[in-house]
Amino acid sequence: MIIYTVGRILQTLLVLLVISFIAFLLVATLGDPLGILLPPEASLAERQELILRLGLDQPMLGRFLHFLWGMLHGDFGLSYRTQQGVGAMIAARLPATIELAFVSLLVTLFVGVPLGIVCGVKPNSVVSRGVMLVSIAGITLPNFVVGVLLIAIFSVQLGWFPSFGRGHTVDLGGWTTGLLTVSGWQAIILPAITLAAFQVTFVIRMLRTQLLEVGQSEHIRFARARGLSERTVWFSYAMRNALLPTITMLALQLGNVIAFSVVTEGVFAWPGLGSLFLQSVQSADIPVIAIYLIFVGAVFMIINLFVELSYPLLDPRLRKGRA
Amino acid sequence: MTAPLLEVRDLSVVLSRTERDLPVLDKVSFDIAPGEVLGIVGESGAGKSMTGVAIVDLLVPPLRRSGGTITLAGDRLDRLTPRQMRRVRGKRVGFIFQDPMTSLNPVLTIGRQLTDTMRRHLPVSRSEARERAISWLTRTGLPNPARVFAAAPHELSGGQRQRVVIALALCAEPDLVIADEPTTALDVSVQAHMLQLLRDLHEETGTAMMLITHDLGVIAKMADRVAVLYAGRLIETAKTQALVTEPLHPYTAGLMQATPAPDETGVMRVRAIPGSMPGIGAAPSGCAFHPRCGRAQDICRQTPPPLADAGGRAAACYFPLHREAQP
Ligand SMILES: Nc1ncnc2c1ncn2[C@@H]1O[C@H](COP(=O)(O)OP(=O)(O)OP(=O)(O)O)[C@@H](O)[C@H]1O
Ligand code: SF4
Ligand SMILES: [Mg+2]
């Protein structure tokens, strides 16, 4: 198990290295740091000096190592657009995105899981049929359409929630949070629902399918034949079997969530990483794009690793013999 | 004779269809005395499993019980609410499933499955349940019971899993155990051990048993009495010895000849009954066996023969074999 864990961690690091290299190539081949960092009237000598200082005369590999070295020491390069450090720009946007992801995860769990259970345990009830009907909308409507619809209804028509921004934020030693103010919560609700729409329907459908399948299985029949209560049968005996594939699939959906967060942040002008990415793409701000890619890749890989390493807690089949 | 533990009268099960219900079990009646082993035999599809499942009300739609009464020690099981029925399952009637590979929950430990079952039915504390679970694992002949207790099903072999299934069926100390083909899914080498184990536990605990099998060899070893099913009907019932030596119904005799046995010259012979059993909804008029029966007459094709009592045994046949042997 320990060998397995270490192996998976090394594997993750390797993938991150490859992502970093791709991002580096992006910067090295598409960027024109001289044109941006020097005034147009700069002399040839000044250009030479900057080339030497930035190490642009070095071979690619040396420059990549230099790039990695810089990242490990918190130097993520300079934005072409704002001339600010990329690290600081990302750090400033990070809380908004994390809070949005967090609230949408809450929505997913507190809406998706109970409804999924209802649909799996009582597939023919009126509630289940209604939920399944509505969930078709969640699967088929593109993310931005959901966002625009919510804005049209709840912001424009009813005026309950704002249609853009984070509301009032509080600075907690570098972390600006919107979760401590009423207007912050009002502002986060619509984007969080938009971002969660796909996952909620996904969780409902996954859990339903899994529970229906497990419900037919021989071991559940045997559990019933031993007189276990329906509660025990569904919540301890069937749920454990159904949850595992659901979590796996949800983790594999993480790529979608990241993509959707860009769209959602765009629709709601949410000042997070996603809209930073959009702005950077519009102004060809290569260093920011590159670091964003590395960052997203790292988050994606780490969450996947975390999910995978936590399986054995849920499934005793994986607890032994996988060293 | 003591009062029967289980009395099944005219048990009928149908397969619900929008057009019409197809009969799966047709007025099956039998008794099981306390501590008795009743064997249920018949070809595949005869309705053996349905009989067992219907007793504990575990039929899944579109199958449905359409009539008959089931009485367990004076209590009408067919009238219980689902909640009351859940108190009967496991506690008063244990059920052993056929396939040990799929009968155990793959993500829960053996110990958890055992203690959950006991704590549902018996007033035992967590630690008592644990002790009893380990003692059941010991009694079912599992080596290193403490390890098995903590193990997940996938860590055990098929034979070991079936021992666990047996422990699970018996752990709440039921008066009756329904064992549906308890050895069919196992290696031949393990089958004999498993039968011996069932036999031993039956003698130790004194539970009555309904042993479902298509193997007359198993019946001969295990059962006190036998009931033979054909196309959803009970066609013969007798004490095992009487049934094996002097079957009355031609189908029973055919079944026995279809079991490999040495003939006078010592050569193994199998004589299969010609034709095949009708599927559900396809039973012919009269005696369902008549298209395959060498003794069939006109009356057999017209009216179904009743299950006629003949000196402690019964057969549904107009022209039974071994008539002359009857007192
Ligand atoms: N869910 C179902 N839907 C339709 N028909 C069914 C269903 N379950 C069982 N049957 C039919 O009911 C009849 C009786 O089935 P049962 O399982 O009792 O047979 P069995 O005697 O136990 O046979 P086997 O030796 O194969 O286990 C069979 O003809 C079978 O095809
Ligand atoms: S009733 Fe007739 S057809 Fe049926 S088994 Fe007896 S002899 Fe054969
Ligand atoms: Mg069967």
Short mmCIF file of N, CA, C and O in Angstrom, two decimals, chain B residues 130-194:
data_model
loop_
_atom_site.label_atom_id
_atom_site.label_comp_id
_atom_site.label_asym_id
_atom_site.label_seq_id
_atom_site.Cartn_x
_atom_site.Cartn_y
_atom_site.Cartn_z
N ARG B 130 -20.39 -10.15 18.50
CA ARG B 130 -19.09 -10.49 17.95
C ARG B 130 -18.67 -11.89 18.38
O ARG B 130 -18.24 -12.71 17.57
N GLU B 131 -18.85 -12.17 19.68
CA GLU B 131 -18.50 -13.50 20.17
C GLU B 131 -19.29 -14.58 19.45
O GLU B 131 -18.76 -15.60 19.01
N ARG B 132 -20.61 -14.35 19.35
CA ARG B 132 -21.44 -15.34 18.69
C ARG B 132 -21.07 -15.51 17.23
O ARG B 132 -21.09 -16.63 16.70
N ALA B 133 -20.74 -14.40 16.58
CA ALA B 133 -20.36 -14.48 15.16
C ALA B 133 -19.13 -15.38 15.02
O ALA B 133 -19.10 -16.27 14.17
N ILE B 134 -18.15 -15.15 15.89
CA ILE B 134 -16.94 -15.96 15.80
C ILE B 134 -17.26 -17.41 16.10
O ILE B 134 -16.74 -18.33 15.45
N SER B 135 -18.17 -17.64 17.05
CA SER B 135 -18.52 -19.03 17.35
C SER B 135 -19.25 -19.68 16.16
O SER B 135 -19.03 -20.84 15.85
N TRP B 136 -20.09 -18.89 15.46
CA TRP B 136 -20.74 -19.46 14.26
C TRP B 136 -19.72 -19.77 13.18
O TRP B 136 -19.81 -20.78 12.49
N LEU B 137 -18.75 -18.89 13.02
CA LEU B 137 -17.73 -19.14 12.00
C LEU B 137 -16.95 -20.40 12.35
O LEU B 137 -16.55 -21.17 11.48
N THR B 138 -16.74 -20.61 13.65
CA THR B 138 -16.07 -21.83 14.08
C THR B 138 -16.93 -23.05 13.78
O THR B 138 -16.46 -24.05 13.25
N ARG B 139 -18.21 -22.93 14.14
CA ARG B 139 -19.11 -24.08 13.94
C ARG B 139 -19.27 -24.45 12.48
O ARG B 139 -19.53 -25.61 12.15
N THR B 140 -19.17 -23.48 11.59
CA THR B 140 -19.30 -23.81 10.17
C THR B 140 -17.97 -24.29 9.59
O THR B 140 -17.84 -24.46 8.38
N GLY B 141 -16.99 -24.51 10.48
CA GLY B 141 -15.76 -25.16 10.05
C GLY B 141 -14.79 -24.25 9.33
O GLY B 141 -13.97 -24.72 8.54
N LEU B 142 -14.89 -22.94 9.59
CA LEU B 142 -13.92 -22.05 8.94
C LEU B 142 -12.65 -21.98 9.76
O LEU B 142 -12.70 -21.80 10.98
N PRO B 143 -11.50 -22.14 9.11
CA PRO B 143 -10.24 -22.03 9.84
C PRO B 143 -10.00 -20.57 10.20
O PRO B 143 -10.39 -19.67 9.45
N ASN B 144 -9.41 -20.33 11.34
CA ASN B 144 -9.06 -18.97 11.76
C ASN B 144 -10.25 -18.01 11.74
O ASN B 144 -10.26 -17.02 11.01
N PRO B 145 -11.27 -18.31 12.56
CA PRO B 145 -12.51 -17.51 12.52
C PRO B 145 -12.30 -16.02 12.78
O PRO B 145 -13.00 -15.20 12.19
N ALA B 146 -11.35 -15.68 13.65
CA ALA B 146 -11.15 -14.26 13.94
C ALA B 146 -10.69 -13.51 12.69
O ALA B 146 -11.08 -12.37 12.46
N ARG B 147 -9.90 -14.19 11.87
CA ARG B 147 -9.44 -13.54 10.64
C ARG B 147 -10.61 -13.41 9.66
O ARG B 147 -10.78 -12.38 9.02
N VAL B 148 -11.41 -14.50 9.56
CA VAL B 148 -12.55 -14.45 8.65
C VAL B 148 -13.52 -13.34 9.07
O VAL B 148 -14.08 -12.64 8.24
N PHE B 149 -13.68 -13.17 10.38
CA PHE B 149 -14.58 -12.14 10.89
C PHE B 149 -14.21 -10.77 10.32
O PHE B 149 -15.06 -9.99 9.92
N ALA B 150 -12.92 -10.50 10.25
CA ALA B 150 -12.46 -9.19 9.79
C ALA B 150 -12.27 -9.14 8.28
O ALA B 150 -11.96 -8.09 7.73
N ALA B 151 -12.49 -10.27 7.61
CA ALA B 151 -12.19 -10.32 6.18
C ALA B 151 -13.35 -9.81 5.34
O ALA B 151 -14.50 -9.80 5.77
N ALA B 152 -13.01 -9.40 4.12
CA ALA B 152 -14.04 -9.08 3.14
C ALA B 152 -14.28 -10.34 2.31
O ALA B 152 -13.40 -11.19 2.22
N PRO B 153 -15.49 -10.48 1.72
CA PRO B 153 -15.81 -11.72 1.00
C PRO B 153 -14.78 -12.13 -0.05
O PRO B 153 -14.51 -13.31 -0.20
N HIS B 154 -14.19 -11.15 -0.73
CA HIS B 154 -13.29 -11.52 -1.82
C HIS B 154 -12.03 -12.23 -1.34
O HIS B 154 -11.30 -12.81 -2.14
N GLU B 155 -11.79 -12.19 -0.01
CA GLU B 155 -10.59 -12.86 0.49
C GLU B 155 -10.83 -14.34 0.73
O GLU B 155 -9.91 -15.05 1.12
N LEU B 156 -12.08 -14.79 0.57
CA LEU B 156 -12.41 -16.19 0.86
C LEU B 156 -12.67 -16.97 -0.42
O LEU B 156 -13.07 -16.41 -1.44
N SER B 157 -12.48 -18.29 -0.34
CA SER B 157 -12.79 -19.15 -1.47
C SER B 157 -14.29 -19.39 -1.54
O SER B 157 -15.03 -19.06 -0.62
N GLY B 158 -14.74 -19.99 -2.64
CA GLY B 158 -16.17 -20.27 -2.81
C GLY B 158 -16.74 -21.11 -1.68
O GLY B 158 -17.79 -20.81 -1.12
N GLY B 159 -16.02 -22.16 -1.30
CA GLY B 159 -16.49 -23.03 -0.23
C GLY B 159 -16.56 -22.29 1.09
O GLY B 159 -17.52 -22.44 1.85
N GLN B 160 -15.55 -21.47 1.35
CA GLN B 160 -15.55 -20.70 2.60
C GLN B 160 -16.71 -19.71 2.62
O GLN B 160 -17.37 -19.51 3.63
N ARG B 161 -16.95 -19.10 1.45
CA ARG B 161 -18.07 -18.16 1.40
C ARG B 161 -19.39 -18.85 1.66
O ARG B 161 -20.27 -18.30 2.33
N GLN B 162 -19.54 -20.09 1.11
CA GLN B 162 -20.81 -20.77 1.35
C GLN B 162 -20.96 -21.10 2.83
O GLN B 162 -22.05 -21.08 3.37
N ARG B 163 -19.85 -21.38 3.51
CA ARG B 163 -19.93 -21.60 4.95
C ARG B 163 -20.40 -20.33 5.65
O ARG B 163 -21.19 -20.37 6.59
N VAL B 164 -19.91 -19.19 5.17
CA VAL B 164 -20.36 -17.91 5.75
C VAL B 164 -21.85 -17.71 5.50
O VAL B 164 -22.60 -17.29 6.39
N VAL B 165 -22.28 -18.04 4.26
CA VAL B 165 -23.70 -17.89 3.93
C VAL B 165 -24.54 -18.75 4.87
O VAL B 165 -25.58 -18.31 5.39
N ILE B 166 -24.07 -19.96 5.14
CA ILE B 166 -24.80 -20.85 6.05
C ILE B 166 -24.83 -20.25 7.46
O ILE B 166 -25.87 -20.21 8.12
N ALA B 167 -23.68 -19.71 7.90
CA ALA B 167 -23.65 -19.07 9.21
C ALA B 167 -24.63 -17.91 9.27
O ALA B 167 -25.36 -17.72 10.25
N LEU B 168 -24.70 -17.13 8.19
CA LEU B 168 -25.61 -15.99 8.15
C LEU B 168 -27.06 -16.44 8.23
O LEU B 168 -27.90 -15.80 8.87
N ALA B 169 -27.38 -17.56 7.56
CA ALA B 169 -28.76 -18.03 7.55
C ALA B 169 -29.15 -18.58 8.92
O ALA B 169 -30.32 -18.53 9.31
N LEU B 170 -28.18 -19.12 9.65
CA LEU B 170 -28.51 -19.79 10.92
C LEU B 170 -28.29 -18.92 12.15
O LEU B 170 -28.77 -19.27 13.23
N CYS B 171 -27.60 -17.78 11.99
CA CYS B 171 -27.11 -17.08 13.17
C CYS B 171 -28.21 -16.52 14.07
O CYS B 171 -27.98 -16.30 15.25
N ALA B 172 -29.39 -16.28 13.53
CA ALA B 172 -30.47 -15.79 14.39
C ALA B 172 -31.35 -16.95 14.88
O ALA B 172 -32.44 -16.73 15.37
N GLU B 173 -30.85 -18.17 14.72
CA GLU B 173 -31.49 -19.37 15.24
C GLU B 173 -32.93 -19.58 14.76
O GLU B 173 -33.86 -19.65 15.56
N PRO B 174 -33.12 -19.70 13.45
CA PRO B 174 -34.47 -19.92 12.92
C PRO B 174 -34.94 -21.35 13.17
O PRO B 174 -34.13 -22.25 13.41
N ASP B 175 -36.27 -21.54 13.14
CA ASP B 175 -36.84 -22.88 13.31
C ASP B 175 -36.83 -23.64 11.99
O ASP B 175 -36.91 -24.86 11.98
N LEU B 176 -36.79 -22.88 10.90
CA LEU B 176 -36.83 -23.50 9.58
C LEU B 176 -35.77 -22.86 8.70
O LEU B 176 -35.60 -21.63 8.72
N VAL B 177 -35.03 -23.69 7.97
CA VAL B 177 -34.06 -23.15 7.01
C VAL B 177 -34.46 -23.61 5.62
O VAL B 177 -34.73 -24.78 5.41
N ILE B 178 -34.53 -22.67 4.70
CA ILE B 178 -34.79 -23.01 3.31
C ILE B 178 -33.45 -22.93 2.59
O ILE B 178 -32.84 -21.86 2.53
N ALA B 179 -32.98 -24.06 2.09
CA ALA B 179 -31.68 -24.07 1.41
C ALA B 179 -31.93 -24.32 -0.07
O ALA B 179 -32.34 -25.40 -0.46
N ASP B 180 -31.68 -23.30 -0.89
CA ASP B 180 -31.94 -23.42 -2.33
C ASP B 180 -30.66 -23.82 -3.04
O ASP B 180 -29.77 -23.00 -3.23
N GLU B 181 -30.57 -25.07 -3.44
CA GLU B 181 -29.39 -25.58 -4.14
C GLU B 181 -28.10 -25.16 -3.43
O GLU B 181 -27.25 -24.49 -4.03
N PRO B 182 -27.93 -25.52 -2.16
CA PRO B 182 -26.80 -24.97 -1.40
C PRO B 182 -25.44 -25.46 -1.90
O PRO B 182 -24.42 -24.90 -1.51
N THR B 183 -25.42 -26.47 -2.75
CA THR B 183 -24.11 -26.98 -3.17
C THR B 183 -23.88 -26.89 -4.67
O THR B 183 -22.80 -27.16 -5.15
N THR B 184 -24.91 -26.49 -5.41
CA THR B 184 -24.81 -26.55 -6.87
C THR B 184 -23.67 -25.72 -7.43
O THR B 184 -22.99 -26.12 -8.38
N ALA B 185 -23.44 -24.54 -6.83
CA ALA B 185 -22.44 -23.64 -7.40
C ALA B 185 -21.02 -24.01 -6.97
O ALA B 185 -20.07 -23.36 -7.39
N LEU B 186 -20.89 -25.04 -6.15
CA LEU B 186 -19.56 -25.34 -5.59
C LEU B 186 -18.84 -26.44 -6.38
O LEU B 186 -19.46 -27.23 -7.08
N ASP B 187 -17.52 -26.47 -6.21
CA ASP B 187 -16.73 -27.57 -6.76
C ASP B 187 -17.24 -28.89 -6.22
O ASP B 187 -17.64 -28.98 -5.06
N VAL B 188 -17.17 -29.93 -7.06
CA VAL B 188 -17.64 -31.25 -6.62
C VAL B 188 -16.92 -31.67 -5.34
O VAL B 188 -17.52 -32.24 -4.43
N SER B 189 -15.63 -31.33 -5.26
CA SER B 189 -14.85 -31.76 -4.10
C SER B 189 -15.35 -31.13 -2.80
O SER B 189 -15.19 -31.70 -1.73
N VAL B 190 -15.97 -29.97 -2.89
CA VAL B 190 -16.44 -29.28 -1.70
C VAL B 190 -17.87 -29.66 -1.35
O VAL B 190 -18.31 -29.54 -0.20
N GLN B 191 -18.63 -30.15 -2.36
CA GLN B 191 -20.05 -30.41 -2.16
C GLN B 191 -20.32 -31.36 -0.99
O GLN B 191 -21.18 -31.08 -0.15
N ALA B 192 -19.56 -32.44 -0.96
CA ALA B 192 -19.79 -33.44 0.08
C ALA B 192 -19.56 -32.85 1.47
O ALA B 192 -20.35 -33.07 2.39
N HIS B 193 -18.50 -32.04 1.61
CA HIS B 193 -18.23 -31.38 2.90
C HIS B 193 -19.39 -30.50 3.31
O HIS B 193 -19.79 -30.45 4.47
N MET B 194 -19.92 -29.77 2.33
CA MET B 194 -20.97 -28.81 2.64
C MET B 194 -22.24 -29.54 3.09
O MET B 194 -22.90 -29.12 4.03
#
